[in-house]
Amino acid sequence: MARRAAAIIGSGPAGYTAALYLARAGVRPLVLGGFASGGQLMLTSDVENFPGYPRGISGPDLMADLRAQAERFGAVVEDVDVDKLSLKGGVGEGFSLETALGDTHEADAVIIATGAEARWLGAANEAGFKGRGVSTCAT
């Protein structure tokens, strides 16, 4: 296992933005985006207030664009949950990240960009209409 300069936990807009800037700086960060990659915006049908999209964009399309841009500059993305984050020894000795698949990664720095999770009502047929009229606000 190669030690990386930086790892990012989370794959929403904050995680991919961090990955983009680190990758552009030549760091090649590892993004551990979770099994539900893309964050809350994956459940958002219309994003009308994100810079660069004057006509709006769907949440899933926006997240695909952010991921592709980060990967274009060298970010490595894995769609897996992080189960454990540990400090390796003392301050300055880096971190160990254990994934839900049993893999272990090491990094000098870790950015935690896990965002939030929507709180659903539990109404009848709610799940069937997610992204089709029933959505959450990720603002």
XYZ file of N, CA, C and O in Angstrom:
556
model
N 0.842 -1.170 0.000
C 0.000 0.000 0.000
C 0.893 1.241 0.000
O 1.776 1.380 0.830
N 0.669 2.094 -0.970
C 1.438 3.332 -1.062
C 0.806 4.407 -0.186
O -0.408 4.540 -0.143
N 1.629 5.125 0.489
C 1.139 6.229 1.313
C 0.924 7.439 0.415
O 1.762 7.763 -0.420
N -0.199 8.106 0.586
C -0.528 9.295 -0.196
C -0.337 10.548 0.641
O -0.418 10.502 1.864
N -0.129 11.649 -0.053
C -0.013 12.924 0.645
C -1.350 13.328 1.240
O -1.405 13.920 2.317
N -2.469 13.005 0.537
C -3.785 13.421 1.028
C -4.856 12.429 0.640
O -4.829 11.855 -0.446
N -5.804 12.251 1.549
C -7.004 11.467 1.284
C -8.202 12.318 1.673
O -8.123 13.143 2.587
N -9.295 12.121 0.956
C -10.526 12.862 1.208
C -11.630 11.857 1.468
O -11.813 10.916 0.693
N -12.350 12.048 2.561
C -13.498 11.203 2.867
C -14.741 12.012 2.500
O -15.015 13.037 3.111
N -15.458 11.555 1.482
C -16.663 12.234 1.041
C -16.581 12.621 -0.422
O -15.507 12.959 -0.920
N -17.728 12.546 -1.095
C -17.740 12.814 -2.530
C -18.872 13.748 -2.938
O -19.413 13.639 -4.025
N -19.199 14.667 -2.068
C -20.127 15.728 -2.436
C -19.336 16.878 -3.052
O -18.143 16.739 -3.356
N -19.968 18.021 -3.229
C -19.267 19.167 -3.827
C -17.994 19.567 -3.074
O -16.986 19.880 -3.701
N -18.015 19.529 -1.751
C -16.821 19.908 -0.979
C -15.689 18.910 -1.185
O -14.529 19.295 -1.362
N -16.006 17.620 -1.168
C -14.991 16.596 -1.368
C -14.357 16.671 -2.742
O -13.137 16.616 -2.889
N -15.194 16.812 -3.770
C -14.658 16.890 -5.135
C -13.923 18.202 -5.388
O -12.958 18.232 -6.144
N -14.353 19.289 -4.757
C -13.629 20.557 -4.909
C -12.246 20.451 -4.275
O -11.246 20.869 -4.866
N -12.175 19.857 -3.088
C -10.871 19.643 -2.450
C -9.996 18.759 -3.325
O -8.801 19.037 -3.520
N -10.588 17.710 -3.881
C -9.830 16.804 -4.752
C -9.315 17.522 -5.988
O -8.173 17.322 -6.406
N -10.155 18.359 -6.573
C -9.762 19.096 -7.771
C -8.553 19.985 -7.493
O -7.564 19.964 -8.231
N -8.608 20.761 -6.425
C -7.506 21.682 -6.145
C -6.232 20.957 -5.721
O -5.133 21.357 -6.097
N -6.372 19.886 -4.963
C -5.181 19.098 -4.617
C -4.581 18.460 -5.864
O -3.360 18.455 -6.050
N -5.432 17.918 -6.731
C -4.936 17.279 -7.947
C -4.250 18.291 -8.858
O -3.199 18.005 -9.439
N -4.821 19.481 -8.981
C -4.197 20.519 -9.815
C -2.839 20.951 -9.256
O -1.975 21.400 -9.996
N -2.662 20.771 -7.953
C -1.381 21.094 -7.319
C -0.403 19.931 -7.402
O 0.701 20.002 -6.856
N -0.811 18.844 -8.075
C 0.082 17.706 -8.259
C 0.076 16.696 -7.139
O 0.954 15.832 -7.074
N -0.898 16.759 -6.244
C -0.911 15.883 -5.070
C -1.492 14.501 -5.352
O -1.151 13.544 -4.683
N -2.357 14.334 -6.337
C -3.033 13.068 -6.648
C -3.733 12.486 -5.418
O -3.374 11.402 -4.937
N -4.740 13.174 -4.906
C -5.415 12.701 -3.695
C -6.259 11.463 -3.950
O -6.703 11.208 -5.071
N -6.481 10.712 -2.892
C -7.392 9.577 -2.918
C -8.713 10.048 -2.338
O -8.757 10.573 -1.225
N -9.796 9.887 -3.092
C -11.130 10.235 -2.619
C -11.853 8.936 -2.281
O -12.056 8.093 -3.153
N -12.210 8.780 -1.026
C -13.008 7.644 -0.592
C -14.424 8.181 -0.447
O -14.793 8.764 0.561
N -15.190 8.016 -1.526
C -16.461 8.708 -1.660
C -17.652 8.056 -1.012
O -18.712 8.659 -0.940
N -17.521 6.841 -0.551
C -18.655 6.153 0.039
C -19.442 5.374 -1.005
O -19.337 5.626 -2.196
N -20.203 4.414 -0.529
C -21.025 3.612 -1.434
C -22.118 4.462 -2.070
O -22.566 4.194 -3.170
N -22.565 5.515 -1.358
C -23.575 6.440 -1.899
C -22.845 7.661 -2.436
O -23.037 8.779 -1.988
N -21.983 7.432 -3.398
C -21.134 8.483 -3.952
C -21.951 9.640 -4.507
O -22.989 9.443 -5.115
N -21.463 10.862 -4.280
C -22.104 12.045 -4.837
C -22.861 12.874 -3.830
O -23.259 13.995 -4.117
N -23.086 12.359 -2.659
C -23.737 13.133 -1.613
C -25.212 13.397 -1.867
O -25.855 12.758 -2.701
N -25.740 14.364 -1.126
C -27.163 14.682 -1.201
C -27.601 15.150 -2.578
O -28.765 14.997 -2.940
N -26.689 15.724 -3.333
C -27.087 16.221 -4.648
C -27.513 15.100 -5.587
O -28.174 15.355 -6.599
N -27.191 13.867 -5.263
C -27.640 12.749 -6.088
C -29.166 12.580 -6.003
O -29.775 11.936 -6.843
N -29.775 13.191 -4.987
C -31.228 13.112 -4.806
C -31.932 14.404 -5.217
O -33.123 14.554 -4.986
N -31.191 15.326 -5.803
C -31.740 16.625 -6.159
C -31.991 16.686 -7.658
O -31.080 16.490 -8.459
N -33.231 16.961 -8.024
C -33.585 16.958 -9.443
C -33.074 18.196 -10.170
O -32.575 18.095 -11.287
N -33.196 19.367 -9.581
C -32.787 20.608 -10.248
C -31.903 21.443 -9.338
O -32.334 21.846 -8.261
N -30.681 21.699 -9.788
C -29.766 22.592 -9.081
C -29.695 23.859 -9.922
O -29.197 23.834 -11.043
N -30.216 24.937 -9.388
C -30.310 26.169 -10.159
C -29.389 27.269 -9.654
O -29.389 28.366 -10.191
N -28.605 26.988 -8.621
C -27.766 28.024 -8.039
C -26.288 27.646 -7.961
O -25.560 28.148 -7.123
N -25.838 26.754 -8.850
C -24.427 26.377 -8.860
C -23.729 27.157 -9.972
O -24.191 27.150 -11.114
N -22.624 27.844 -9.645
C -21.926 28.643 -10.661
C -21.534 27.810 -11.883
O -21.128 26.663 -11.764
N -21.689 28.420 -13.053
C -21.278 27.773 -14.293
C -22.391 27.044 -15.011
O -22.181 26.532 -16.112
N -23.555 26.967 -14.412
C -24.703 26.295 -15.025
C -25.886 27.272 -15.078
O -26.813 27.180 -14.267
N -25.866 28.209 -16.020
C -26.897 29.253 -16.051
C -28.306 28.723 -16.292
O -29.279 29.374 -15.922
N -28.450 27.563 -16.889
C -29.772 26.983 -17.123
C -30.099 25.891 -16.100
O -31.092 25.178 -16.238
N -29.252 25.740 -15.096
C -29.453 24.704 -14.096
C -28.934 23.362 -14.585
O -28.558 23.195 -15.750
N -28.916 22.401 -13.690
C -28.412 21.057 -13.986
C -29.005 20.108 -12.945
O -29.333 20.521 -11.822
N -29.148 18.854 -13.301
C -29.624 17.887 -12.306
C -28.482 17.593 -11.327
O -27.303 17.682 -11.671
N -28.845 17.220 -10.124
C -27.837 16.886 -9.119
C -26.892 15.784 -9.562
O -25.667 15.920 -9.465
N -27.427 14.658 -10.075
C -26.533 13.584 -10.524
C -25.596 14.020 -11.657
O -24.422 13.628 -11.676
N -26.081 14.848 -12.589
C -25.218 15.320 -13.672
C -24.121 16.246 -13.143
O -22.968 16.178 -13.586
N -24.476 17.097 -12.189
C -23.482 17.982 -11.583
C -22.399 17.175 -10.891
O -21.202 17.426 -11.059
N -22.797 16.153 -10.140
C -21.813 15.352 -9.413
C -20.933 14.561 -10.378
O -19.739 14.395 -10.135
N -21.505 14.099 -11.480
C -20.695 13.397 -12.491
C -19.665 14.346 -13.089
O -18.506 13.957 -13.320
N -20.056 15.598 -13.343
C -19.122 16.595 -13.875
C -17.998 16.893 -12.878
O -16.822 16.971 -13.254
N -18.356 17.063 -11.595
C -17.337 17.361 -10.586
C -16.353 16.200 -10.441
O -15.142 16.405 -10.340
N -16.870 14.985 -10.451
C -16.003 13.811 -10.345
C -15.069 13.720 -11.551
O -13.862 13.508 -11.405
N -15.627 13.887 -12.758
C -14.815 13.793 -13.974
C -13.720 14.851 -13.989
O -12.587 14.583 -14.409
N -14.039 16.047 -13.518
C -13.034 17.106 -13.506
C -11.919 16.791 -12.511
O -10.739 16.960 -12.817
N -12.268 16.307 -11.328
C -11.247 15.945 -10.342
C -10.368 14.806 -10.859
O -9.141 14.842 -10.729
N -10.998 13.797 -11.482
C -10.231 12.674 -12.023
C -9.351 13.114 -13.192
O -8.239 12.598 -13.355
N -9.823 14.044 -13.983
C -9.038 14.540 -15.126
C -7.677 15.085 -14.680
O -6.674 14.950 -15.376
N -7.649 15.681 -13.496
C -6.399 16.262 -13.009
C -5.609 15.316 -12.104
O -4.581 15.696 -11.578
N -6.105 14.091 -11.912
C -5.294 13.109 -11.195
C -5.848 12.592 -9.887
O -5.197 11.773 -9.235
N -7.027 13.029 -9.475
C -7.622 12.460 -8.264
C -8.014 11.015 -8.541
O -8.452 10.674 -9.631
N -7.853 10.172 -7.546
C -8.237 8.759 -7.638
C -9.466 8.583 -6.754
O -9.420 8.884 -5.558
N -10.568 8.125 -7.340
C -11.832 8.020 -6.608
C -12.212 6.560 -6.426
O -12.206 5.783 -7.376
N -12.539 6.198 -5.195
C -13.053 4.871 -4.876
C -14.405 5.046 -4.191
O -14.521 5.797 -3.228
N -15.423 4.355 -4.695
C -16.762 4.428 -4.121
C -16.894 3.397 -3.004
O -17.489 2.329 -3.177
N -16.340 3.730 -1.872
C -16.339 2.815 -0.730
C -16.413 3.635 0.557
O -15.879 4.748 0.633
N -17.097 3.099 1.562
C -17.196 3.759 2.859
C -15.901 3.589 3.640
O -15.209 2.579 3.513
N -15.605 4.569 4.467
C -14.492 4.470 5.411
C -15.088 4.063 6.753
O -15.967 4.741 7.284
N -14.636 2.941 7.283
C -15.134 2.447 8.559
C -14.317 2.925 9.745
O -14.821 3.004 10.857
N -13.031 3.218 9.502
C -12.173 3.590 10.621
C -11.074 4.527 10.143
O -10.437 4.275 9.119
N -10.866 5.595 10.887
C -9.784 6.549 10.642
C -8.949 6.609 11.904
O -9.471 6.853 12.993
N -7.655 6.357 11.773
C -6.775 6.327 12.943
C -5.545 7.180 12.703
O -5.012 7.224 11.592
N -5.094 7.814 13.770
C -3.822 8.520 13.749
C -2.718 7.480 13.882
O -2.784 6.606 14.745
N -1.740 7.539 12.993
C -0.640 6.571 13.037
C 0.448 7.117 13.959
O 1.234 7.945 13.553
N 0.469 6.633 15.167
C 1.485 7.101 16.108
C 1.143 8.496 16.615
O 0.053 8.747 17.082
N 2.077 9.420 16.468
C 1.881 10.765 16.975
C 1.587 11.769 15.874
O 1.445 11.423 14.699
N 1.528 13.005 16.283
C 1.274 14.098 15.355
C 2.360 14.123 14.280
O 3.542 13.963 14.572
N 1.953 14.252 13.042
C 2.900 14.298 11.935
C 3.253 12.946 11.341
O 4.005 12.867 10.381
N 2.708 11.886 11.905
C 3.015 10.539 11.407
C 1.952 10.009 10.448
O 2.052 8.882 9.988
N 0.935 10.801 10.175
C -0.065 10.428 9.189
C -1.246 9.673 9.761
O -1.403 9.544 10.978
N -2.061 9.189 8.837
C -3.322 8.548 9.178
C -3.464 7.211 8.469
O -2.921 7.006 7.398
N -4.248 6.351 9.077
C -4.622 5.076 8.483
C -6.137 5.095 8.291
O -6.882 5.461 9.205
N -6.585 4.712 7.086
C -8.007 4.678 6.775
C -8.385 3.261 6.392
O -7.781 2.692 5.485
N -9.353 2.681 7.085
C -9.812 1.333 6.784
C -11.184 1.423 6.127
O -12.084 2.086 6.642
N -11.337 0.742 4.988
C -12.599 0.811 4.248
C -13.515 -0.350 4.617
O -13.096 -1.330 5.235
N -14.766 -0.221 4.184
C -15.759 -1.265 4.423
C -15.411 -2.562 3.703
O -15.915 -3.621 4.057
N -14.546 -2.485 2.697
C -14.126 -3.676 1.960
C -12.885 -4.325 2.563
O -12.370 -5.303 2.034
N -12.384 -3.747 3.658
C -11.229 -4.322 4.325
C -9.887 -3.789 3.855
O -8.849 -4.238 4.332
N -9.892 -2.843 2.920
C -8.634 -2.254 2.448
C -8.158 -1.191 3.434
O -8.963 -0.536 4.092
N -6.849 -1.025 3.506
C -6.264 0.010 4.351
C -5.455 0.955 3.483
O -4.682 0.515 2.628
N -5.633 2.252 3.710
C -4.885 3.292 3.004
C -4.189 4.155 4.042
O -4.673 4.302 5.165
N -3.064 4.734 3.650
C -2.346 5.658 4.524
C -2.216 6.997 3.828
O -2.047 7.060 2.607
N -2.296 8.072 4.613
C -2.172 9.420 4.064
C -1.539 10.339 5.093
O -1.720 10.155 6.303
N -0.804 11.328 4.593
C -0.210 12.324 5.478
C -1.264 13.275 6.038
O -1.150 13.750 7.163
N -2.282 13.565 5.219
C -3.357 14.471 5.636
C -4.689 13.891 5.192
O -4.773 13.207 4.175
N -5.741 14.172 5.956
C -7.085 13.712 5.633
C -8.041 14.887 5.710
O -8.033 15.647 6.677
N -8.852 15.025 4.669
C -9.924 16.021 4.660
C -11.226 15.254 4.824
O -11.517 14.344 4.052
N -11.993 15.619 5.834
C -13.283 14.979 6.067
C -14.362 15.905 5.517
O -14.580 16.993 6.042
N -15.000 15.465 4.442
C -16.036 16.254 3.772
C -17.277 15.380 3.605
O -17.751 15.145 2.498
N -17.781 14.884 4.734
C -18.868 13.914 4.686
C -20.246 14.547 4.572
O -21.222 13.832 4.347
N -20.349 15.847 4.711
C -21.622 16.513 4.504
C -22.688 16.101 5.496
O -22.416 15.852 6.661
N -23.900 16.027 4.991
C -25.053 15.718 5.832
C -25.897 14.656 5.152
O -25.645 14.271 4.012
N -26.900 14.213 5.850
C -27.819 13.229 5.287
C -29.237 13.745 5.465
O -29.592 14.269 6.526
N -30.038 13.599 4.432
C -31.424 14.067 4.484
C -32.211 13.299 5.534
O -31.971 12.113 5.763
N -33.149 13.980 6.146
C -34.065 13.344 7.092
C -35.422 13.235 6.399
O -36.099 14.231 6.182
N -35.787 12.026 6.043
C -37.017 11.790 5.303
C -38.204 11.678 6.256
O -38.039 11.369 7.433
N -39.398 11.932 5.738
C -40.609 11.896 6.553
C -41.115 10.490 6.816
O -41.780 10.238 7.818
N -40.851 9.583 5.869
C -41.383 8.238 5.987
C -42.811 8.141 5.477
O -43.552 7.224 5.838
N -43.210 9.091 4.637
C -44.571 9.095 4.089
C -44.765 7.952 3.099
O -43.801 7.452 2.513
N -46.009 7.576 2.899
C -46.333 6.513 1.948
C -45.824 6.884 0.559
O -45.976 8.022 0.117
N -45.187 5.951 -0.106
C -44.652 6.104 -1.473
C -43.521 7.132 -1.593
O -43.118 7.462 -2.703
N -43.025 7.626 -0.485
C -41.959 8.623 -0.514
C -40.727 8.114 -1.266
O -40.193 8.806 -2.132
N -40.293 6.910 -0.977
C -39.084 6.360 -1.598
C -39.227 6.261 -3.112
O -38.283 6.530 -3.855
N -40.392 5.911 -3.589
C -40.610 5.765 -5.022
C -40.580 7.073 -5.787
O -40.382 7.080 -7.003
N -40.755 8.182 -5.080
C -40.779 9.485 -5.744
C -39.518 10.316 -5.494
O -39.453 11.476 -5.901
N -38.524 9.729 -4.838
C -37.266 10.456 -4.623
C -36.652 10.813 -5.966
O -36.457 9.955 -6.827
N -36.362 12.091 -6.164
C -35.797 12.559 -7.424
C -36.824 12.689 -8.528
O -36.497 13.067 -9.645
N -38.062 12.419 -8.217
C -39.160 12.520 -9.206
C -40.293 13.340 -8.602
O -41.450 12.932 -8.643
N -39.946 14.462 -8.021
C -40.932 15.318 -7.385
C -40.732 15.442 -5.900
O -41.070 16.445 -5.297
N -40.184 14.428 -5.270
C -39.848 14.486 -3.842
C -38.335 14.594 -3.764
O -37.615 13.750 -4.278
N -37.862 15.686 -3.165
C -36.418 15.889 -3.091
C -36.053 16.553 -1.771
O -36.928 16.927 -0.980
N -34.792 16.680 -1.551
C -34.284 17.375 -0.366
C -33.536 18.597 -0.830
O -33.187 18.723 -1.998
N -33.288 19.481 0.089
C -32.523 20.677 -0.250
C -31.129 20.530 0.332
O -30.973 20.305 1.527
N -30.137 20.632 -0.513
C -28.762 20.488 -0.067
C -28.100 21.846 0.154
O -26.898 21.946 0.221
N -28.896 22.896 0.276
C -28.361 24.252 0.463
C -27.920 24.464 1.884
O -28.567 24.075 2.792
